[in-house]
PDB file of C-alpha atoms in Angstrom:
ATOM      1  CA  LEU A 420     148.014 -34.418 285.212  1.00  0.00           C
ATOM      2  CA  ALA A 421     150.998 -35.544 282.809  1.00  0.00           C
ATOM      3  CA  LYS A 422     153.651 -37.411 284.626  1.00  0.00           C
ATOM      4  CA  THR A 423     157.231 -36.629 284.179  1.00  0.00           C
ATOM      5  CA  THR A 424     160.721 -37.830 284.850  1.00  0.00           C
ATOM      6  CA  GLN A 425     164.309 -36.240 284.872  1.00  0.00           C
ATOM      7  CA  PRO A 426     167.237 -37.302 285.789  1.00  0.00           C
ATOM      8  CA  ILE A 427     167.898 -37.035 289.478  1.00  0.00           C
ATOM      9  CA  SER A 428     171.410 -35.190 288.957  1.00  0.00           C
ATOM     10  CA  MET A 429     173.602 -34.162 286.547  1.00  0.00           C
ATOM     11  CA  ASP A 430     177.300 -32.787 286.590  1.00  0.00           C
ATOM     12  CA  SER A 431     179.064 -30.211 284.312  1.00  0.00           C
ATOM     13  CA  TYR A 432     181.743 -27.603 284.264  1.00  0.00           C
ATOM     14  CA  GLU A 433     181.959 -23.957 283.916  1.00  0.00           C
ATOM     15  CA  GLY A 434     181.484 -22.791 280.470  1.00  0.00           C
ATOM     16  CA  GLN A 435     179.776 -25.827 279.017  1.00  0.00           C
ATOM     17  CA  GLU A 436     176.354 -26.402 277.723  1.00  0.00           C
ATOM     18  CA  VAL A 437     174.051 -28.326 280.013  1.00  0.00           C
ATOM     19  CA  ASN A 438     171.008 -30.137 278.386  1.00  0.00           C
ATOM     20  CA  ILE A 439     168.346 -31.281 281.188  1.00  0.00           C
ATOM     21  CA  THR A 440     165.797 -33.788 279.436  1.00  0.00           C
ATOM     22  CA  CYS A 441     162.547 -34.577 280.754  1.00  0.00           C
ATOM     23  CA  SER A 442     159.855 -37.043 279.518  1.00  0.00           C
ATOM     24  CA  HIS A 443     156.401 -36.547 279.886  1.00  0.00           C
ATOM     25  CA  ASN A 444     154.919 -39.462 277.613  1.00  0.00           C
ATOM     26  CA  ASN A 445     151.002 -38.979 278.211  1.00  0.00           C
ATOM     27  CA  ILE A 446     151.047 -35.376 278.002  1.00  0.00           C
ATOM     28  CA  ALA A 447     147.623 -33.594 276.705  1.00  0.00           C
ATOM     29  CA  THR A 448     146.612 -31.946 273.617  1.00  0.00           C
ATOM     30  CA  ASN A 449     146.428 -28.444 276.282  1.00  0.00           C
ATOM     31  CA  ASP A 450     149.517 -29.031 278.091  1.00  0.00           C
ATOM     32  CA  TYR A 451     152.441 -26.653 277.866  1.00  0.00           C
ATOM     33  CA  ILE A 452     155.562 -27.321 279.375  1.00  0.00           C
ATOM     34  CA  THR A 453     157.590 -25.351 282.026  1.00  0.00           C
ATOM     35  CA  TRP A 454     160.865 -25.280 283.743  1.00  0.00           C
ATOM     36  CA  TYR A 455     161.989 -23.578 287.353  1.00  0.00           C
ATOM     37  CA  GLN A 456     164.958 -23.152 288.783  1.00  0.00           C
ATOM     38  CA  GLN A 457     165.493 -23.376 292.706  1.00  0.00           C
ATOM     39  CA  PHE A 458     168.662 -21.965 294.742  1.00  0.00           C
ATOM     40  CA  PRO A 459     168.786 -23.631 298.209  1.00  0.00           C
ATOM     41  CA  SER A 460     166.921 -21.613 300.962  1.00  0.00           C
ATOM     42  CA  GLN A 461     164.765 -20.110 298.398  1.00  0.00           C
ATOM     43  CA  GLY A 462     161.610 -20.811 296.614  1.00  0.00           C
ATOM     44  CA  PRO A 463     161.320 -22.106 292.551  1.00  0.00           C
ATOM     45  CA  ARG A 464     161.601 -19.401 290.194  1.00  0.00           C
ATOM     46  CA  PHE A 465     160.309 -19.529 286.488  1.00  0.00           C
ATOM     47  CA  ILE A 466     162.579 -19.972 283.623  1.00  0.00           C
ATOM     48  CA  ILE A 467     160.945 -20.930 280.608  1.00  0.00           C
ATOM     49  CA  GLN A 468     157.738 -22.258 278.950  1.00  0.00           C
ATOM     50  CA  GLY A 469     156.831 -23.501 275.786  1.00  0.00           C
ATOM     51  CA  TYR A 470     154.183 -25.651 273.854  1.00  0.00           C
ATOM     52  CA  LYS A 471     156.059 -26.755 270.810  1.00  0.00           C
ATOM     53  CA  THR A 472     158.923 -26.423 268.829  1.00  0.00           C
ATOM     54  CA  LYS A 473     161.735 -24.355 270.149  1.00  0.00           C
ATOM     55  CA  VAL A 474     161.407 -21.179 273.092  1.00  0.00           C
ATOM     56  CA  THR A 475     164.351 -18.970 273.838  1.00  0.00           C
ATOM     57  CA  ASN A 476     164.683 -16.123 276.260  1.00  0.00           C
ATOM     58  CA  GLU A 477     167.721 -14.378 277.687  1.00  0.00           C
ATOM     59  CA  VAL A 478     168.114 -17.513 280.286  1.00  0.00           C
ATOM     60  CA  ALA A 479     167.776 -20.629 278.416  1.00  0.00           C
ATOM     61  CA  SER A 480     166.231 -22.494 275.549  1.00  0.00           C
ATOM     62  CA  LEU A 481     163.568 -25.082 275.346  1.00  0.00           C
ATOM     63  CA  PHE A 482     163.417 -27.690 272.567  1.00  0.00           C
ATOM     64  CA  ILE A 483     159.851 -29.747 272.278  1.00  0.00           C
ATOM     65  CA  PRO A 484     159.916 -32.432 269.666  1.00  0.00           C
ATOM     66  CA  ALA A 485     156.982 -32.697 267.192  1.00  0.00           C
ATOM     67  CA  ASP A 486     155.416 -35.637 269.175  1.00  0.00           C
ATOM     68  CA  ARG A 487     155.955 -33.247 272.556  1.00  0.00           C
ATOM     69  CA  LYS A 488     156.279 -36.468 274.855  1.00  0.00           C
ATOM     70  CA  SER A 489     159.784 -35.132 275.861  1.00  0.00           C
ATOM     71  CA  SER A 490     161.463 -31.944 276.078  1.00  0.00           C
ATOM     72  CA  THR A 491     164.991 -30.583 276.576  1.00  0.00           C
ATOM     73  CA  LEU A 492     166.188 -27.492 279.042  1.00  0.00           C
ATOM     74  CA  SER A 493     169.201 -25.951 277.396  1.00  0.00           C
ATOM     75  CA  LEU A 494     171.298 -23.566 279.121  1.00  0.00           C
ATOM     76  CA  PRO A 495     174.196 -22.603 277.369  1.00  0.00           C
ATOM     77  CA  ARG A 496     177.801 -21.711 278.787  1.00  0.00           C
ATOM     78  CA  VAL A 497     177.133 -22.855 282.738  1.00  0.00           C
ATOM     79  CA  SER A 498     178.488 -20.965 285.475  1.00  0.00           C
ATOM     80  CA  LEU A 499     178.946 -22.350 289.158  1.00  0.00           C
ATOM     81  CA  SER A 500     175.773 -19.655 289.839  1.00  0.00           C
ATOM     82  CA  ASP A 501     173.603 -22.334 287.849  1.00  0.00           C
ATOM     83  CA  THR A 502     173.831 -24.715 290.475  1.00  0.00           C
ATOM     84  CA  ALA A 503     170.236 -25.434 290.888  1.00  0.00           C
ATOM     85  CA  VAL A 504     167.509 -27.895 291.213  1.00  0.00           C
ATOM     86  CA  TYR A 505     165.882 -28.036 287.903  1.00  0.00           C
ATOM     87  CA  TYR A 506     162.072 -29.034 287.762  1.00  0.00           C
ATOM     88  CA  CYS A 507     160.121 -29.976 284.521  1.00  0.00           C
ATOM     89  CA  LEU A 508     156.120 -29.676 285.292  1.00  0.00           C
ATOM     90  CA  VAL A 509     153.926 -30.144 282.067  1.00  0.00           C
ATOM     91  CA  GLY A 510     150.076 -29.125 282.849  1.00  0.00           C
ATOM     92  CA  ASP A 511     147.462 -26.354 281.121  1.00  0.00           C
ATOM     93  CA  GLN A 512     147.046 -22.963 281.721  1.00  0.00           C
ATOM     94  CA  GLY A 513     145.243 -20.890 283.924  1.00  0.00           C
ATOM     95  CA  GLY A 514     143.089 -22.035 286.677  1.00  0.00           C
ATOM     96  CA  GLY A 515     142.900 -25.377 288.122  1.00  0.00           C
ATOM     97  CA  ASN A 516     146.696 -26.169 287.350  1.00  0.00           C
ATOM     98  CA  LYS A 517     147.777 -27.813 290.362  1.00  0.00           C
ATOM     99  CA  LEU A 518     151.472 -27.040 289.476  1.00  0.00           C
ATOM    100  CA  THR A 519     152.969 -30.413 290.688  1.00  0.00           C
ATOM    101  CA  PHE A 520     157.173 -30.435 291.068  1.00  0.00           C
ATOM    102  CA  GLY A 521     158.093 -33.477 291.538  1.00  0.00           C
ATOM    103  CA  THR A 522     161.752 -34.025 292.837  1.00  0.00           C
ATOM    104  CA  GLY A 523     163.699 -31.993 289.812  1.00  0.00           C
ATOM    105  CA  THR A 524     167.648 -32.375 288.862  1.00  0.00           C
ATOM    106  CA  GLN A 525     170.460 -31.172 290.821  1.00  0.00           C
ATOM    107  CA  LEU A 526     172.608 -29.720 288.694  1.00  0.00           C
ATOM    108  CA  LYS A 527     176.263 -29.331 289.997  1.00  0.00           C
ATOM    109  CA  VAL A 528     178.478 -26.855 287.963  1.00  0.00           C
ATOM    110  CA  GLU A 529     182.305 -27.108 288.897  1.00  0.00           C
ATOM    111  CA  LEU A 530     185.091 -25.046 287.857  1.00  0.00           C
TER     112      LEU A 530
ATOM    113  CA  ASP B  18     157.250  -7.108 290.986  1.00  0.00           C
ATOM    114  CA  VAL B  19     155.153  -9.518 292.087  1.00  0.00           C
ATOM    115  CA  LYS B  20     155.535 -10.404 296.082  1.00  0.00           C
ATOM    116  CA  VAL B  21     154.730 -13.443 298.083  1.00  0.00           C
ATOM    117  CA  THR B  22     155.096 -12.908 301.764  1.00  0.00           C
ATOM    118  CA  GLN B  23     154.979 -15.640 304.110  1.00  0.00           C
ATOM    119  CA  SER B  24     154.563 -14.432 307.878  1.00  0.00           C
ATOM    120  CA  SER B  25     157.590 -16.088 309.308  1.00  0.00           C
ATOM    121  CA  ARG B  26     161.242 -17.629 308.262  1.00  0.00           C
ATOM    122  CA  TYR B  27     162.014 -19.627 311.096  1.00  0.00           C
ATOM    123  CA  LEU B  28     159.228 -20.830 313.295  1.00  0.00           C
ATOM    124  CA  VAL B  29     159.432 -23.669 316.302  1.00  0.00           C
ATOM    125  CA  LYS B  30     156.408 -25.263 317.944  1.00  0.00           C
ATOM    126  CA  ARG B  31     155.623 -27.902 320.243  1.00  0.00           C
ATOM    127  CA  THR B  32     154.112 -31.110 319.431  1.00  0.00           C
ATOM    128  CA  GLY B  33     149.947 -30.839 319.734  1.00  0.00           C
ATOM    129  CA  GLU B  34     150.188 -27.162 319.230  1.00  0.00           C
ATOM    130  CA  LYS B  35     147.982 -25.369 316.445  1.00  0.00           C
ATOM    131  CA  VAL B  36     149.829 -24.115 314.134  1.00  0.00           C
ATOM    132  CA  PHE B  37     149.011 -20.845 311.579  1.00  0.00           C
ATOM    133  CA  LEU B  38     151.567 -20.389 308.517  1.00  0.00           C
ATOM    134  CA  GLU B  39     150.312 -17.201 306.766  1.00  0.00           C
ATOM    135  CA  CYS B  40     150.865 -16.479 302.816  1.00  0.00           C
ATOM    136  CA  VAL B  41     149.851 -13.107 301.442  1.00  0.00           C
ATOM    137  CA  GLN B  42     150.307 -12.027 297.777  1.00  0.00           C
ATOM    138  CA  ASP B  43     149.593  -8.478 296.048  1.00  0.00           C
ATOM    139  CA  MET B  44     149.184  -9.406 292.383  1.00  0.00           C
ATOM    140  CA  ASP B  45     145.147  -9.940 292.483  1.00  0.00           C
ATOM    141  CA  HIS B  46     146.367 -14.011 291.669  1.00  0.00           C
ATOM    142  CA  GLU B  47     143.389 -16.448 291.664  1.00  0.00           C
ATOM    143  CA  ASN B  48     145.791 -19.428 292.602  1.00  0.00           C
ATOM    144  CA  MET B  49     147.287 -20.144 295.907  1.00  0.00           C
ATOM    145  CA  PHE B  50     149.552 -22.891 296.714  1.00  0.00           C
ATOM    146  CA  TRP B  51     151.025 -24.331 299.245  1.00  0.00           C
ATOM    147  CA  TYR B  52     154.141 -26.890 299.286  1.00  0.00           C
ATOM    148  CA  ARG B  53     156.467 -28.548 301.730  1.00  0.00           C
ATOM    149  CA  GLN B  54     159.951 -29.471 300.865  1.00  0.00           C
ATOM    150  CA  ASP B  55     161.867 -32.543 302.604  1.00  0.00           C
ATOM    151  CA  PRO B  56     165.398 -33.592 301.225  1.00  0.00           C
ATOM    152  CA  GLY B  57     164.937 -36.087 298.499  1.00  0.00           C
ATOM    153  CA  LEU B  58     161.360 -35.461 297.651  1.00  0.00           C
ATOM    154  CA  GLY B  59     161.364 -32.823 295.935  1.00  0.00           C
ATOM    155  CA  LEU B  60     158.256 -29.806 296.457  1.00  0.00           C
ATOM    156  CA  ARG B  61     154.957 -31.890 297.312  1.00  0.00           C
ATOM    157  CA  LEU B  62     151.551 -30.147 297.260  1.00  0.00           C
ATOM    158  CA  ILE B  63     149.668 -29.779 300.243  1.00  0.00           C
ATOM    159  CA  TYR B  64     146.640 -27.825 299.209  1.00  0.00           C
ATOM    160  CA  PHE B  65     145.406 -25.441 296.069  1.00  0.00           C
ATOM    161  CA  SER B  66     142.972 -22.853 295.887  1.00  0.00           C
ATOM    162  CA  TYR B  67     141.594 -21.329 292.840  1.00  0.00           C
ATOM    163  CA  ASP B  68     139.392 -18.665 294.410  1.00  0.00           C
ATOM    164  CA  VAL B  69     138.199 -17.207 297.218  1.00  0.00           C
ATOM    165  CA  LYS B  70     136.995 -20.082 299.680  1.00  0.00           C
ATOM    166  CA  MET B  71     137.844 -22.574 296.980  1.00  0.00           C
ATOM    167  CA  LYS B  72     140.185 -25.372 297.798  1.00  0.00           C
ATOM    168  CA  GLU B  73     141.350 -28.522 296.806  1.00  0.00           C
ATOM    169  CA  LYS B  74     143.668 -31.677 298.459  1.00  0.00           C
ATOM    170  CA  GLY B  75     147.237 -31.614 297.079  1.00  0.00           C
ATOM    171  CA  ASP B  76     149.154 -34.690 296.992  1.00  0.00           C
ATOM    172  CA  ILE B  77     149.805 -34.693 300.909  1.00  0.00           C
ATOM    173  CA  PRO B  78     146.874 -33.048 302.481  1.00  0.00           C
ATOM    174  CA  GLU B  79     146.738 -34.968 305.843  1.00  0.00           C
ATOM    175  CA  GLY B  80     147.305 -33.227 309.235  1.00  0.00           C
ATOM    176  CA  TYR B  81     147.071 -30.119 307.152  1.00  0.00           C
ATOM    177  CA  SER B  82     143.871 -27.798 306.311  1.00  0.00           C
ATOM    178  CA  VAL B  83     143.434 -23.998 304.849  1.00  0.00           C
ATOM    179  CA  SER B  84     141.384 -21.364 304.609  1.00  0.00           C
ATOM    180  CA  ARG B  85     141.285 -18.350 301.905  1.00  0.00           C
ATOM    181  CA  GLU B  86     138.659 -15.743 303.019  1.00  0.00           C
ATOM    182  CA  LYS B  87     140.400 -13.163 300.756  1.00  0.00           C
ATOM    183  CA  LYS B  88     141.836 -13.289 297.520  1.00  0.00           C
ATOM    184  CA  GLU B  89     144.943 -11.881 298.512  1.00  0.00           C
ATOM    185  CA  ARG B  90     145.387 -14.140 301.540  1.00  0.00           C
ATOM    186  CA  PHE B  91     146.115 -18.475 302.043  1.00  0.00           C
ATOM    187  CA  SER B  92     146.601 -19.794 305.420  1.00  0.00           C
ATOM    188  CA  LEU B  93     148.254 -23.153 306.261  1.00  0.00           C
ATOM    189  CA  ILE B  94     147.032 -24.890 309.040  1.00  0.00           C
ATOM    190  CA  LEU B  95     148.712 -27.373 311.436  1.00  0.00           C
ATOM    191  CA  GLU B  96     145.622 -28.535 313.243  1.00  0.00           C
ATOM    192  CA  SER B  97     147.852 -30.772 316.242  1.00  0.00           C
ATOM    193  CA  ALA B  98     151.681 -30.195 314.898  1.00  0.00           C
ATOM    194  CA  SER B  99     153.256 -33.403 315.198  1.00  0.00           C
ATOM    195  CA  THR B 100     157.344 -33.961 314.811  1.00  0.00           C
ATOM    196  CA  ASN B 101     156.873 -35.433 311.266  1.00  0.00           C
ATOM    197  CA  GLN B 102     155.619 -32.000 309.883  1.00  0.00           C
ATOM    198  CA  THR B 103     158.725 -30.581 310.723  1.00  0.00           C
ATOM    199  CA  SER B 104     159.769 -28.921 307.353  1.00  0.00           C
ATOM    200  CA  MET B 105     160.462 -26.285 304.710  1.00  0.00           C
ATOM    201  CA  TYR B 106     156.751 -24.386 303.618  1.00  0.00           C
ATOM    202  CA  LEU B 107     156.440 -22.964 300.372  1.00  0.00           C
ATOM    203  CA  CYS B 108     153.851 -20.520 299.569  1.00  0.00           C
ATOM    204  CA  ALA B 109     153.621 -19.560 295.806  1.00  0.00           C
ATOM    205  CA  SER B 110     150.652 -17.863 293.599  1.00  0.00           C
ATOM    206  CA  SER B 111     149.774 -17.463 290.108  1.00  0.00           C
ATOM    207  CA  SER B 112     147.328 -15.657 287.624  1.00  0.00           C
ATOM    208  CA  ILE B 113     145.113 -17.883 285.397  1.00  0.00           C
ATOM    209  CA  VAL B 114     145.631 -15.392 282.490  1.00  0.00           C
ATOM    210  CA  GLY B 115     148.839 -15.318 280.224  1.00  0.00           C
ATOM    211  CA  ILE B 116     151.399 -18.002 281.067  1.00  0.00           C
ATOM    212  CA  ALA B 117     150.416 -19.093 284.833  1.00  0.00           C
ATOM    213  CA  GLU B 118     153.878 -18.340 286.103  1.00  0.00           C
ATOM    214  CA  ALA B 119     153.951 -19.131 289.628  1.00  0.00           C
ATOM    215  CA  PHE B 120     155.633 -17.229 292.167  1.00  0.00           C
ATOM    216  CA  PHE B 121     156.993 -18.292 295.752  1.00  0.00           C
ATOM    217  CA  GLY B 122     157.379 -16.808 299.065  1.00  0.00           C
ATOM    218  CA  GLN B 123     160.872 -17.218 300.908  1.00  0.00           C
ATOM    219  CA  GLY B 124     159.608 -20.367 302.771  1.00  0.00           C
ATOM    220  CA  THR B 125     159.081 -20.724 306.721  1.00  0.00           C
ATOM    221  CA  ARG B 126     161.428 -23.144 308.206  1.00  0.00           C
ATOM    222  CA  LEU B 127     158.800 -24.969 310.929  1.00  0.00           C
ATOM    223  CA  THR B 128     160.608 -26.969 313.788  1.00  0.00           C
ATOM    224  CA  VAL B 129     158.145 -29.034 315.476  1.00  0.00           C
ATOM    225  CA  VAL B 130     159.837 -30.360 319.024  1.00  0.00           C
TER     226      VAL B 130
END
């Protein structure tokens, strides 16, 4: 499984765009990149997944460069409610994907 | 809506007891997972199952075992609970079809005294 590296913590203010970068230098050809969000006292929840280039949904955008050795989760105009831990995962889809989470990035949004 | 239900939200057990944590999912998912979460250590995978009666060790299987006799149910067993197993335990499930999004239960906070 490809190992991921992401910042331990980030701070931001309401209304700003936040970009969290994840490094995954040994990503395999079949691997997808998936991001999860976890609030205190809750289980993680899926945010977005991509394979290459750019993916956007109602919550976030995911930017993946051509070499796929890193990815950036972009949260537009964050609010206090976006304060959470964000996890970057890399792995192939389907059965056998062990979903290894790591320690994630603690995002703190202030007024 | 996918639902993953863990049998207890809070549990207090004594050292040496055999402890069962139950997890049930209602979406016919093939994959099921057990994690523990401790401050500063993130989520660590204990065991993973990709089919009935099939299991694979995760990163920290020592002191734990699992059982999956039915597709919808995945049990985590602490054979002889110890204080260092005090933690938040999270169960998850995912399909092997599509984007393999994992759905989590609400967690069980286990305290071993």
